[in-house]
mmCIF file of C-alpha atoms (C1' of nucleotides) and ligand atoms in Angstrom:
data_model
loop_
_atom_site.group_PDB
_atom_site.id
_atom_site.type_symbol
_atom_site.label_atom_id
_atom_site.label_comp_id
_atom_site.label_asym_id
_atom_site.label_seq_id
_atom_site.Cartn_x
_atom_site.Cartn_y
_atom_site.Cartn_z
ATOM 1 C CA UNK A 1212 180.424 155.125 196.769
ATOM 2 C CA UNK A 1213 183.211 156.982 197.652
ATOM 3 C CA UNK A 1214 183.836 155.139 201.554
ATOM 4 C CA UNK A 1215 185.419 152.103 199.041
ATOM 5 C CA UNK A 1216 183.472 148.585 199.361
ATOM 6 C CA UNK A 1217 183.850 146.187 201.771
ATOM 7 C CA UNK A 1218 186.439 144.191 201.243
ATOM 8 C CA UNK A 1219 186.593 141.987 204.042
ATOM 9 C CA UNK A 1220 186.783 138.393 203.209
ATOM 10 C CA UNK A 1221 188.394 138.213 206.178
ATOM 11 C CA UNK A 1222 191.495 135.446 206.576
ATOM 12 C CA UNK A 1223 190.487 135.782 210.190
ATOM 13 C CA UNK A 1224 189.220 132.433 211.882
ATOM 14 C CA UNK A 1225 188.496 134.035 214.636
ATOM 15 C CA UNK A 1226 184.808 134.821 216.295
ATOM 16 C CA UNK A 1227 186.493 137.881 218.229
ATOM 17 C CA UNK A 1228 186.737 140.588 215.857
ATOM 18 C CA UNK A 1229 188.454 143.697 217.341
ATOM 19 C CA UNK A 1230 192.017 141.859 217.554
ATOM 20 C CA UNK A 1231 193.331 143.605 214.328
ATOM 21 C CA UNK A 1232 192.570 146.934 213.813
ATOM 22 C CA UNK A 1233 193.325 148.281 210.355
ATOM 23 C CA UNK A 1234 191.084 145.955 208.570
ATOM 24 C CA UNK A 1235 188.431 148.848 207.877
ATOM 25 C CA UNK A 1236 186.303 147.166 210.881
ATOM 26 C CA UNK A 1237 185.398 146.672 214.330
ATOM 27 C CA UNK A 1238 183.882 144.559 217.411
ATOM 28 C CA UNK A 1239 181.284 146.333 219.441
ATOM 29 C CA UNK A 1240 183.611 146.595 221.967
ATOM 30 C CA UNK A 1241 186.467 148.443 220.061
ATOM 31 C CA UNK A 1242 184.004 150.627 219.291
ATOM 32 C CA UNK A 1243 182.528 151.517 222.190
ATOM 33 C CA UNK A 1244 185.851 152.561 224.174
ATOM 34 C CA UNK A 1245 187.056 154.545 220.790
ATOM 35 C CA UNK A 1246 183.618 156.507 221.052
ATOM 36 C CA UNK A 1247 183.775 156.688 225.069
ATOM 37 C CA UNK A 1248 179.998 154.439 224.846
ATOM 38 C CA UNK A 1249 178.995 151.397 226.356
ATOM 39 C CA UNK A 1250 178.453 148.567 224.135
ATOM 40 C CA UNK A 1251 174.766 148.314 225.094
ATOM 41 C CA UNK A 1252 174.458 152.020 224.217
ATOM 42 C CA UNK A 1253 175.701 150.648 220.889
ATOM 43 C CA UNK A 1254 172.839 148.007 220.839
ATOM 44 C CA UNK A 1255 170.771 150.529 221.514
ATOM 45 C CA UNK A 1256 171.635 152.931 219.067
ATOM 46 C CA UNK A 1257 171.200 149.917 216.762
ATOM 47 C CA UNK A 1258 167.457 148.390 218.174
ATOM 48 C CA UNK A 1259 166.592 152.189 216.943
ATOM 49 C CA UNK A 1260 167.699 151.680 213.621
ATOM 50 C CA UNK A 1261 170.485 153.862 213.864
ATOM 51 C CA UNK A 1262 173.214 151.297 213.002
ATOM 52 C CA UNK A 1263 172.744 148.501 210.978
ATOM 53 C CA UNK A 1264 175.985 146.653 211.374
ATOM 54 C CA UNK A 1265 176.717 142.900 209.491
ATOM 55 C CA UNK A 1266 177.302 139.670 211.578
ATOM 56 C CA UNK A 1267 179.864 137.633 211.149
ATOM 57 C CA UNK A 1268 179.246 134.538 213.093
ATOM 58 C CA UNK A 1269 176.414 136.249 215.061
ATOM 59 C CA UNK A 1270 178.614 139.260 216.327
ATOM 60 C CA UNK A 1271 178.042 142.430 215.242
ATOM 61 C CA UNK A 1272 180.976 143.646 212.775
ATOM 62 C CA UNK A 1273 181.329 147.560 212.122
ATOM 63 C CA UNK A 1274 182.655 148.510 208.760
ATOM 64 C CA UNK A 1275 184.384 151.767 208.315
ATOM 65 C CA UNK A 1276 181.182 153.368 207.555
ATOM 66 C CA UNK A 1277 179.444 152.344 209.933
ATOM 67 C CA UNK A 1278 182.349 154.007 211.987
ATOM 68 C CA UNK A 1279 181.351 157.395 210.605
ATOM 69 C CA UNK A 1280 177.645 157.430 211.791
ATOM 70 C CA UNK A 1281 178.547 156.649 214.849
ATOM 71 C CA UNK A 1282 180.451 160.008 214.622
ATOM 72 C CA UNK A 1283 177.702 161.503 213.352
ATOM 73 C CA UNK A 1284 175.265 160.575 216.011
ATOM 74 C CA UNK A 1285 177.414 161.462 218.560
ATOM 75 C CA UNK A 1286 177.849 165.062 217.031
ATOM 76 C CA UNK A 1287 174.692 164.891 216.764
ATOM 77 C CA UNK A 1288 173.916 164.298 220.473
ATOM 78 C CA UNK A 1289 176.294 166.733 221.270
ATOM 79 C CA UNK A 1290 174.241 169.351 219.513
ATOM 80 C CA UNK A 1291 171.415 168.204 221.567
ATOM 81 C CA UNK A 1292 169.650 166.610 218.774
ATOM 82 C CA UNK A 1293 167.413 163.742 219.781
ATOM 83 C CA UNK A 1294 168.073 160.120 218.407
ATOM 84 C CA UNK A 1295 164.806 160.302 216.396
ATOM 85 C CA UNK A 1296 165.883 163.425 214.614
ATOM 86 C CA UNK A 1297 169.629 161.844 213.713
ATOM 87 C CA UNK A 1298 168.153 159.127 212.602
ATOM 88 C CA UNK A 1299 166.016 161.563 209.908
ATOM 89 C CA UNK A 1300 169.471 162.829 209.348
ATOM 90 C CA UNK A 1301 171.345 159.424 208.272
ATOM 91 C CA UNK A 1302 168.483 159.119 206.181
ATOM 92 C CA UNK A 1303 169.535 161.330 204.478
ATOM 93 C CA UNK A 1304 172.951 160.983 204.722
ATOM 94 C CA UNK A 1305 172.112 157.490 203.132
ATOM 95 C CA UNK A 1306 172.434 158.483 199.644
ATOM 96 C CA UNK A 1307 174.883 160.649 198.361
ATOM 97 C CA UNK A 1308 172.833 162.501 195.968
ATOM 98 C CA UNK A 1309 170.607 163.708 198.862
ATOM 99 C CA UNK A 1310 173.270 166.295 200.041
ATOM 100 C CA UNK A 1311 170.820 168.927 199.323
ATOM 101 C CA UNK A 1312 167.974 167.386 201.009
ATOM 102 C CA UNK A 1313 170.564 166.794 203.835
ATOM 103 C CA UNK A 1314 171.565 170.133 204.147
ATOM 104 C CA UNK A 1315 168.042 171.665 203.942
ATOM 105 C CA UNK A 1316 166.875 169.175 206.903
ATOM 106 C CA UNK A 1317 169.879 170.497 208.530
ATOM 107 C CA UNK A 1318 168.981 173.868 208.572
ATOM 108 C CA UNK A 1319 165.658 173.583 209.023
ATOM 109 C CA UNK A 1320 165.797 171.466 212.451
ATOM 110 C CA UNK A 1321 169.331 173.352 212.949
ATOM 111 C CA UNK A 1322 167.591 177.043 213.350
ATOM 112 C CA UNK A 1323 164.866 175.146 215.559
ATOM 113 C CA UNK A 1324 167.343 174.040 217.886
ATOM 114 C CA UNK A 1325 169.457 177.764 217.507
ATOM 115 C CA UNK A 1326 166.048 179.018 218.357
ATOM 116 C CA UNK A 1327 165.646 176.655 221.613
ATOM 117 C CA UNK A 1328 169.118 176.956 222.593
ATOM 118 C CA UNK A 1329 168.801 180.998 222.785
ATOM 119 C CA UNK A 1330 165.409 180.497 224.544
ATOM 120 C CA UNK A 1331 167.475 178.297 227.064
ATOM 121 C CA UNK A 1332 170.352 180.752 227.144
ATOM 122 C CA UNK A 1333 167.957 183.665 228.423
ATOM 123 C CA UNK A 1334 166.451 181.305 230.943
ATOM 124 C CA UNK A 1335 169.951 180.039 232.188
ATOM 125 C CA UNK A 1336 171.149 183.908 232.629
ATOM 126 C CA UNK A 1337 167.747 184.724 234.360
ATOM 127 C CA UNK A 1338 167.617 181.618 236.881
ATOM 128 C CA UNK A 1339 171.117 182.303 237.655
ATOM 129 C CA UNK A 1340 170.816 186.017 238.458
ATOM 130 C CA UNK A 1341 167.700 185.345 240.798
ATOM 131 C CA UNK A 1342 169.572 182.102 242.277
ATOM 132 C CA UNK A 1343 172.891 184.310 242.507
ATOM 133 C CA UNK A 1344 170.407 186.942 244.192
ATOM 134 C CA UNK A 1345 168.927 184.083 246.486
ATOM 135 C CA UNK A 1346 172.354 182.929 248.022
ATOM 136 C CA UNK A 1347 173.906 185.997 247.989
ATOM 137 C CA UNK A 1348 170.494 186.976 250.582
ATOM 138 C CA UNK A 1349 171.401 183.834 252.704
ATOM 139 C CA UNK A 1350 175.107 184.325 253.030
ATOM 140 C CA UNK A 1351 174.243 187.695 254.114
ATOM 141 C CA UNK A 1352 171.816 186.366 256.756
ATOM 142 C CA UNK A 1353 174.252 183.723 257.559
ATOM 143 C CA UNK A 1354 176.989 186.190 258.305
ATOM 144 C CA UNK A 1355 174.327 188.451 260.517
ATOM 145 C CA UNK A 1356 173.289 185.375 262.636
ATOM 146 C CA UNK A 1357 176.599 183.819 262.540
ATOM 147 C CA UNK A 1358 178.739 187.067 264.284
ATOM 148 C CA UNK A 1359 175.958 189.212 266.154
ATOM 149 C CA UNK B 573 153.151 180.765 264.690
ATOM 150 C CA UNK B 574 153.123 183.348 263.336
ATOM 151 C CA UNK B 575 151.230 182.529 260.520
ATOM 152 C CA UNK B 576 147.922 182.808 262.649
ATOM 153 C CA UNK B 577 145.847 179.949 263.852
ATOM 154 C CA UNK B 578 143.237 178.572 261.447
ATOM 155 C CA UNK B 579 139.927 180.282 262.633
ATOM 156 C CA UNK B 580 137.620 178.567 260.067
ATOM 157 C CA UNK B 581 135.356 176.803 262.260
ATOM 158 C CA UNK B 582 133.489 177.233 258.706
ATOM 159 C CA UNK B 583 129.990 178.597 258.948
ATOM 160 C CA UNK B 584 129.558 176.847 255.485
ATOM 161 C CA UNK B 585 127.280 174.077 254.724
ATOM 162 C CA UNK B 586 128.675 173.840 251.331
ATOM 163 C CA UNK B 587 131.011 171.002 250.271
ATOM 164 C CA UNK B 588 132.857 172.428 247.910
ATOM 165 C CA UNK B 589 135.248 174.973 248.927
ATOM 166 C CA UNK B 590 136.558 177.537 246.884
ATOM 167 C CA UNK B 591 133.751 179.913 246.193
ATOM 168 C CA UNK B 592 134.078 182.259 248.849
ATOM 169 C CA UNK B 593 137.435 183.392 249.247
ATOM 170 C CA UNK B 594 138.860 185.343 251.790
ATOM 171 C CA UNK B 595 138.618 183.129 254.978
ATOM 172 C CA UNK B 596 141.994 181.988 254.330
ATOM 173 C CA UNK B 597 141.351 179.011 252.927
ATOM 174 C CA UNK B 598 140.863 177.615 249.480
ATOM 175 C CA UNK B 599 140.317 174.579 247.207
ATOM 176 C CA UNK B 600 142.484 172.951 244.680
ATOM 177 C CA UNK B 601 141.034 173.996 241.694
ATOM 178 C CA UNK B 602 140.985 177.765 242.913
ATOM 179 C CA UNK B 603 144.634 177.077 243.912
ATOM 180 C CA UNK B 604 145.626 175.631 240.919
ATOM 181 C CA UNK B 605 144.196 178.534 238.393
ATOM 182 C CA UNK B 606 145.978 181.209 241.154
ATOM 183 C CA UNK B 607 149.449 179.239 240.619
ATOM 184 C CA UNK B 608 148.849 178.279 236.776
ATOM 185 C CA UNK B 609 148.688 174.624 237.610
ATOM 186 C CA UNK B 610 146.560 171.307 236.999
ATOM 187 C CA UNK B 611 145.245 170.025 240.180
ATOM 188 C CA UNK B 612 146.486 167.140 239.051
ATOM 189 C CA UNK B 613 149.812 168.380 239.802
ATOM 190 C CA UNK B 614 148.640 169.567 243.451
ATOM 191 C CA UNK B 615 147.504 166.361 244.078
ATOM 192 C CA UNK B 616 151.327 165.103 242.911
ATOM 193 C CA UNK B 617 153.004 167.413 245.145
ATOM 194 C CA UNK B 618 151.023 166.067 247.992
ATOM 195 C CA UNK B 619 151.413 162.644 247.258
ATOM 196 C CA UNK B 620 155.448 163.481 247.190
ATOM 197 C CA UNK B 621 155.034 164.877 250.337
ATOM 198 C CA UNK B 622 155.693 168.812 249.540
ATOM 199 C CA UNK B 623 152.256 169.594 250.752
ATOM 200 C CA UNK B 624 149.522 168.378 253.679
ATOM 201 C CA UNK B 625 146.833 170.150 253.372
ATOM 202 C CA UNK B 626 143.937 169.355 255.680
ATOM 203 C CA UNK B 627 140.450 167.196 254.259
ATOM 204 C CA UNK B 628 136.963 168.906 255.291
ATOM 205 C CA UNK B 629 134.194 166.058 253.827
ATOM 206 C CA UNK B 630 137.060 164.523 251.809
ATOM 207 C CA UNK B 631 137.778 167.308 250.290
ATOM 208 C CA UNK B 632 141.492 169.218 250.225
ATOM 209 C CA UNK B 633 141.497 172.104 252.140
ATOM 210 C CA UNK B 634 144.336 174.988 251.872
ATOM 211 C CA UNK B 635 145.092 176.775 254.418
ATOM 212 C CA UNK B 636 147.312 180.211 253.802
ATOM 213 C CA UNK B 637 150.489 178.266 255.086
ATOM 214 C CA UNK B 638 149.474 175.891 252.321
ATOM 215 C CA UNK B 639 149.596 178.380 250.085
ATOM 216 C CA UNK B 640 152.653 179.935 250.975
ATOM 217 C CA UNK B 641 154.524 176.600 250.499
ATOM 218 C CA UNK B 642 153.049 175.961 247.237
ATOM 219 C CA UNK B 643 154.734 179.597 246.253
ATOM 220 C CA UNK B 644 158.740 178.499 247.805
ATOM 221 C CA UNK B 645 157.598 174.992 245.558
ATOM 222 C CA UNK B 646 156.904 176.912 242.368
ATOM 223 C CA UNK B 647 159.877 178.960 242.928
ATOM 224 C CA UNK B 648 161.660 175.978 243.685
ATOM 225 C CA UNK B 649 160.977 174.845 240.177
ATOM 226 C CA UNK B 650 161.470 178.236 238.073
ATOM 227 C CA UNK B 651 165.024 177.804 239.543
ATOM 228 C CA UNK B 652 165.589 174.610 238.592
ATOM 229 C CA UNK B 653 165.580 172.684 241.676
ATOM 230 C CA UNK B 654 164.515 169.268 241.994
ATOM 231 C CA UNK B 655 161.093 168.657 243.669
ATOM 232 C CA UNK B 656 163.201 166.402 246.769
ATOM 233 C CA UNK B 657 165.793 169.540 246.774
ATOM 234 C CA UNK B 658 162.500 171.800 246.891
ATOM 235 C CA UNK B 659 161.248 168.740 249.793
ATOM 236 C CA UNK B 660 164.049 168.663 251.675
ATOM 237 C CA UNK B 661 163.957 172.527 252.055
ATOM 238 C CA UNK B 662 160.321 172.640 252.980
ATOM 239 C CA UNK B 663 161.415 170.406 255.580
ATOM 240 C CA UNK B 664 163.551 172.977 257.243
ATOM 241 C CA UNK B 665 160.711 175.294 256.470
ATOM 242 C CA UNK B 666 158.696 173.811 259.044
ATOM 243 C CA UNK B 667 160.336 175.022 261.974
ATOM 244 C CA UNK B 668 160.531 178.703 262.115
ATOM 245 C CA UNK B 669 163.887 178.049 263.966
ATOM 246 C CA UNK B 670 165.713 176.494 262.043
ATOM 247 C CA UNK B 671 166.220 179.574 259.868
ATOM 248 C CA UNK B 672 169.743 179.475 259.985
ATOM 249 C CA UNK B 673 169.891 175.330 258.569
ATOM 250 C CA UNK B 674 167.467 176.714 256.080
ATOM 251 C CA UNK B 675 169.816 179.281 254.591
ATOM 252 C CA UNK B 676 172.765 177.195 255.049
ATOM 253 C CA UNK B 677 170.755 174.542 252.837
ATOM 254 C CA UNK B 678 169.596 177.418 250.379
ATOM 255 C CA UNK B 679 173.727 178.385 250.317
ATOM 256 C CA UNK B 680 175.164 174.578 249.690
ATOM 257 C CA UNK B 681 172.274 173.473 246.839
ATOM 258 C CA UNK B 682 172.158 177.025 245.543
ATOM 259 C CA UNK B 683 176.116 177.113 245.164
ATOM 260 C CA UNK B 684 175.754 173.763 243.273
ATOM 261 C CA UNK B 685 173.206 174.476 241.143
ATOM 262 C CA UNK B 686 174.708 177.404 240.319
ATOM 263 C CA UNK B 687 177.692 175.763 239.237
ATOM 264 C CA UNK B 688 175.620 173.362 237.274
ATOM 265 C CA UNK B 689 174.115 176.515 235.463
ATOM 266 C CA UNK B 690 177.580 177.559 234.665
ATOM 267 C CA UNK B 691 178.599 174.412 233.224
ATOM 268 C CA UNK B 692 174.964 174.366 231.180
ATOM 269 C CA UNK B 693 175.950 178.091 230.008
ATOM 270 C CA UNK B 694 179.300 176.993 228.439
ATOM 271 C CA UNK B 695 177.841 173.777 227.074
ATOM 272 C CA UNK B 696 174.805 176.305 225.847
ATOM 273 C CA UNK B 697 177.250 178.666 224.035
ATOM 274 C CA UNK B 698 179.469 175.790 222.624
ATOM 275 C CA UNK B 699 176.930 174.309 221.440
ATOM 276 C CA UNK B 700 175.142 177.407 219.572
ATOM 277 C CA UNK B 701 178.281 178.648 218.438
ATOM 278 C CA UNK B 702 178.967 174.943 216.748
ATOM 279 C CA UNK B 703 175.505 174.881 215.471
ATOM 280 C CA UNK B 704 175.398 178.417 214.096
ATOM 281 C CA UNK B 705 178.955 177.223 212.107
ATOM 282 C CA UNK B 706 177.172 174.249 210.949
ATOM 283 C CA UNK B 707 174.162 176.030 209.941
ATOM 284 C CA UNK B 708 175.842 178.504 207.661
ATOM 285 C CA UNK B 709 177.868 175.939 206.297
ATOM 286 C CA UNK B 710 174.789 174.145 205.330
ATOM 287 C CA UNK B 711 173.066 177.975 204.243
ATOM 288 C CA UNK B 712 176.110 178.603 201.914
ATOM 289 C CA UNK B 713 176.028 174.974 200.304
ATOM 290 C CA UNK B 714 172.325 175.471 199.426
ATOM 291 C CA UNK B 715 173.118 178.911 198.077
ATOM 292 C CA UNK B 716 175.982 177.820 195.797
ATOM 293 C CA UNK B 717 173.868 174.275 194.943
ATOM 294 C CA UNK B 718 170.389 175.946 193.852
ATOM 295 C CA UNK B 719 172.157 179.257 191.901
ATOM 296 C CA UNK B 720 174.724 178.115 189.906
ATOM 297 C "C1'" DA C 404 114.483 163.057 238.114
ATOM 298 C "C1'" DC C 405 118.361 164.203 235.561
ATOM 299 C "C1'" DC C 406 122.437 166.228 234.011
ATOM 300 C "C1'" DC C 407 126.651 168.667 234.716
ATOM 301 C "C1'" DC C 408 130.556 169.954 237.189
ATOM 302 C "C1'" DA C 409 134.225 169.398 240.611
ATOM 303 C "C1'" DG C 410 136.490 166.415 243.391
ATOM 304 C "C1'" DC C 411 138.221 161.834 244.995
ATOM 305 C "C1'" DT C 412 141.294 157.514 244.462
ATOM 306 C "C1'" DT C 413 143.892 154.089 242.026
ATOM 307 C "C1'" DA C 414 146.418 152.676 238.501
ATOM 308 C "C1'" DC C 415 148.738 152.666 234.332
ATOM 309 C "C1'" DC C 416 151.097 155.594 230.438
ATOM 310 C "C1'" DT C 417 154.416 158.931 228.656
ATOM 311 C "C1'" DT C 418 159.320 160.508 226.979
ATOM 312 C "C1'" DG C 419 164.582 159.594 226.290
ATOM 313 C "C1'" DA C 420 168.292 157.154 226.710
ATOM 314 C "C1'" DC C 421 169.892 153.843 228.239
ATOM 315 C "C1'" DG C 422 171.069 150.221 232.747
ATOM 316 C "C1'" DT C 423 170.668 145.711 234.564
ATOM 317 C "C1'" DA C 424 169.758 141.075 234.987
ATOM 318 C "C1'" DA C 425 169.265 136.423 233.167
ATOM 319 C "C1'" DA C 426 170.996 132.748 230.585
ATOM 320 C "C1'" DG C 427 173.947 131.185 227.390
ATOM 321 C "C1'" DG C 428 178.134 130.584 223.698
ATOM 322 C "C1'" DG C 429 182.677 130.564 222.014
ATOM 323 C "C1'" DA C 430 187.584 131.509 222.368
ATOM 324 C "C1'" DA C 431 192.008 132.402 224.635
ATOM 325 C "C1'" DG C 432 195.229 131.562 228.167
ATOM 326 C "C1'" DC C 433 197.051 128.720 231.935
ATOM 327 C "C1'" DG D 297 189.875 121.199 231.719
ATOM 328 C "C1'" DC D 298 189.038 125.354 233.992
ATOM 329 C "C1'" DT D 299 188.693 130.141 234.393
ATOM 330 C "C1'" DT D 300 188.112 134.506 232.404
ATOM 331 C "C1'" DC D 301 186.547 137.586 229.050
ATOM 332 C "C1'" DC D 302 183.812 139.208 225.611
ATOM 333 C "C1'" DC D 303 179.948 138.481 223.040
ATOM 334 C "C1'" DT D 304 174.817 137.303 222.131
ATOM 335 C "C1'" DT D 305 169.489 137.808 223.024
ATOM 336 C "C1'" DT D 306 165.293 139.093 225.584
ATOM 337 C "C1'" DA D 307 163.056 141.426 228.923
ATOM 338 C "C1'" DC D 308 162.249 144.447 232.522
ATOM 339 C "C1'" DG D 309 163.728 148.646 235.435
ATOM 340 C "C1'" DT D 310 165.085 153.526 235.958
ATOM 341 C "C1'" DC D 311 164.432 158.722 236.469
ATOM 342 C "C1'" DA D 312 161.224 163.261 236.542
ATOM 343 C "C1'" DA D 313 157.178 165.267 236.543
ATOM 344 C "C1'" DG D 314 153.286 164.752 235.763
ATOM 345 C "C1'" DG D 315 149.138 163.058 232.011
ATOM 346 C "C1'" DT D 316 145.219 160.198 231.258
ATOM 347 C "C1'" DA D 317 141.626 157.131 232.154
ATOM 348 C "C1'" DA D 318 138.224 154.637 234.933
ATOM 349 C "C1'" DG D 319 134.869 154.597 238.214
ATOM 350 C "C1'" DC D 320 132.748 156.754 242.126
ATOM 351 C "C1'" DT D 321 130.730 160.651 245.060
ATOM 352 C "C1'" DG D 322 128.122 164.645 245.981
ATOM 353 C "C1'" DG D 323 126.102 169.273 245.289
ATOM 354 C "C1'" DG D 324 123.685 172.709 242.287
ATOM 355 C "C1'" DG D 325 120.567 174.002 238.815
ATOM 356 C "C1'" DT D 326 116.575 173.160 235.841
HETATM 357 ZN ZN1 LIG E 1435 163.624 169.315 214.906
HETATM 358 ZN ZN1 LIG E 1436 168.693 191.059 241.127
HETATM 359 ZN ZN1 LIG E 1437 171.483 169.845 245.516
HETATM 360 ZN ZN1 LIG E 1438 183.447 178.362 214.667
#
DNA sequence: ACCCCAGCTTACCTTGACGTAAAGGGAAGC
DNA sequence: GCTTCCCTTTACGTCAAGGTAAGCTGGGGT
């Protein structure tokens, strides 16, 4: 609905899919340099039921909307979010009529991670004014010792 | 030297040290509820080599110089340093004369982690700034979804 | 005598996000 | 026909900083 179906009854003979781009899909590899991933991170990403790409002659074959997860997960990763709570998130994203659901998951875990990143924020500016502090100390002792 | 010479020649019969206090001296369970550790986690730092504290009847024994380094470890880790970083820097700790290598080691790794904290701070703020956008996007859809 | 508590050692488990190796297959280019 | 490249699967290793469990010891109190 709305990403257009799959129409790839693919003329291609051959095994290697990333060749021809412009087809609506992808090989693994393809993918992984357009995302700046390894392929196994790909795999991975799949084993954890992240991506769920077809096979076409056992190798893995990423449709177009397949494409866009990817983008979400690695927004998602960006944001800090852990690959068990994007997953929760494609859930969601599955179905079209969930948008609300979606949204509400969103800001639920979205404030929890505003709230964690703030916590880290304060602890950043505090370890660096001690460590600033703490260096500051030792380049003064240096330059003591250093030229008595 | 100059942190005194263990006089406990120990008086005490009793296995288990940590009940009377004040000989300079302690065991790990008293020095883990002073620091607001497991002794568990004593026990790790020893077997990483960040601590050697003596055995009386197989039993760990802290001296005050034990304790001391257990404090620089604990800092250490509020700042963010590795526990090798915080090892390596015990090392120079040893020997009272090597002051000077010590605060040239404080200035190199501090520099860098500082730097590292910078980077985390702009990655921090990008990141809560994105999220905060994302958040009220997702606020505003609910709002216009659930009150139409 | 018995239980409880604290400590000891050794060894495996945890969490997250992959890396790495092994062993093989198919296709393209020379 | 050979090499090279990319792909596949399965399985085990990595890093940090401990947690958890098992099985033993030894003292104190009742
Ligand atoms: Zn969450
Ligand atoms: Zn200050
Ligand atoms: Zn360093
Ligand atoms: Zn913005």
């Amino acid at each position: 609905m709305g990403l257009g179906s799959n129409q790839r009854t693919s003329q291609r003979t051959s095994q290697r899919p990333g060749g021809t781009p412009g087809n609506g899909w992808t090989g693994i590899g393809e993918l992984a340099d357009e995302f700046g991933l390894t392929p196994r991170t790909i795999r991975f990403y799949e084993d954890k039921g992240l991506l769920t790409p077809a096979r076409e002659n056992n190798q893995r074959v990423y449709s177009h909307r397949d494409r866009v997860r990817l983008g979400l997960i690695c927004r998602g990763k960006r944001l800090g979010f852990t690959l068990t709570e994007i997953k929760e998130f494609l859930k969601l994203y599955e179905a079209d009529d969930n948008r609300i659901e979606q949204m509400r998951f969103l800001l639920h875990h979205g404030r929890e991670r505003i709230a964690a990143l703030e916590s880290q924020w304060r602890d950043v500016e505090e370890t660096l004014h001690d460590l600033r502090d703490l260096v500051a100390a030792a380049e003064e002792y240096v330059r003591r010792v250093t030229r008595p």
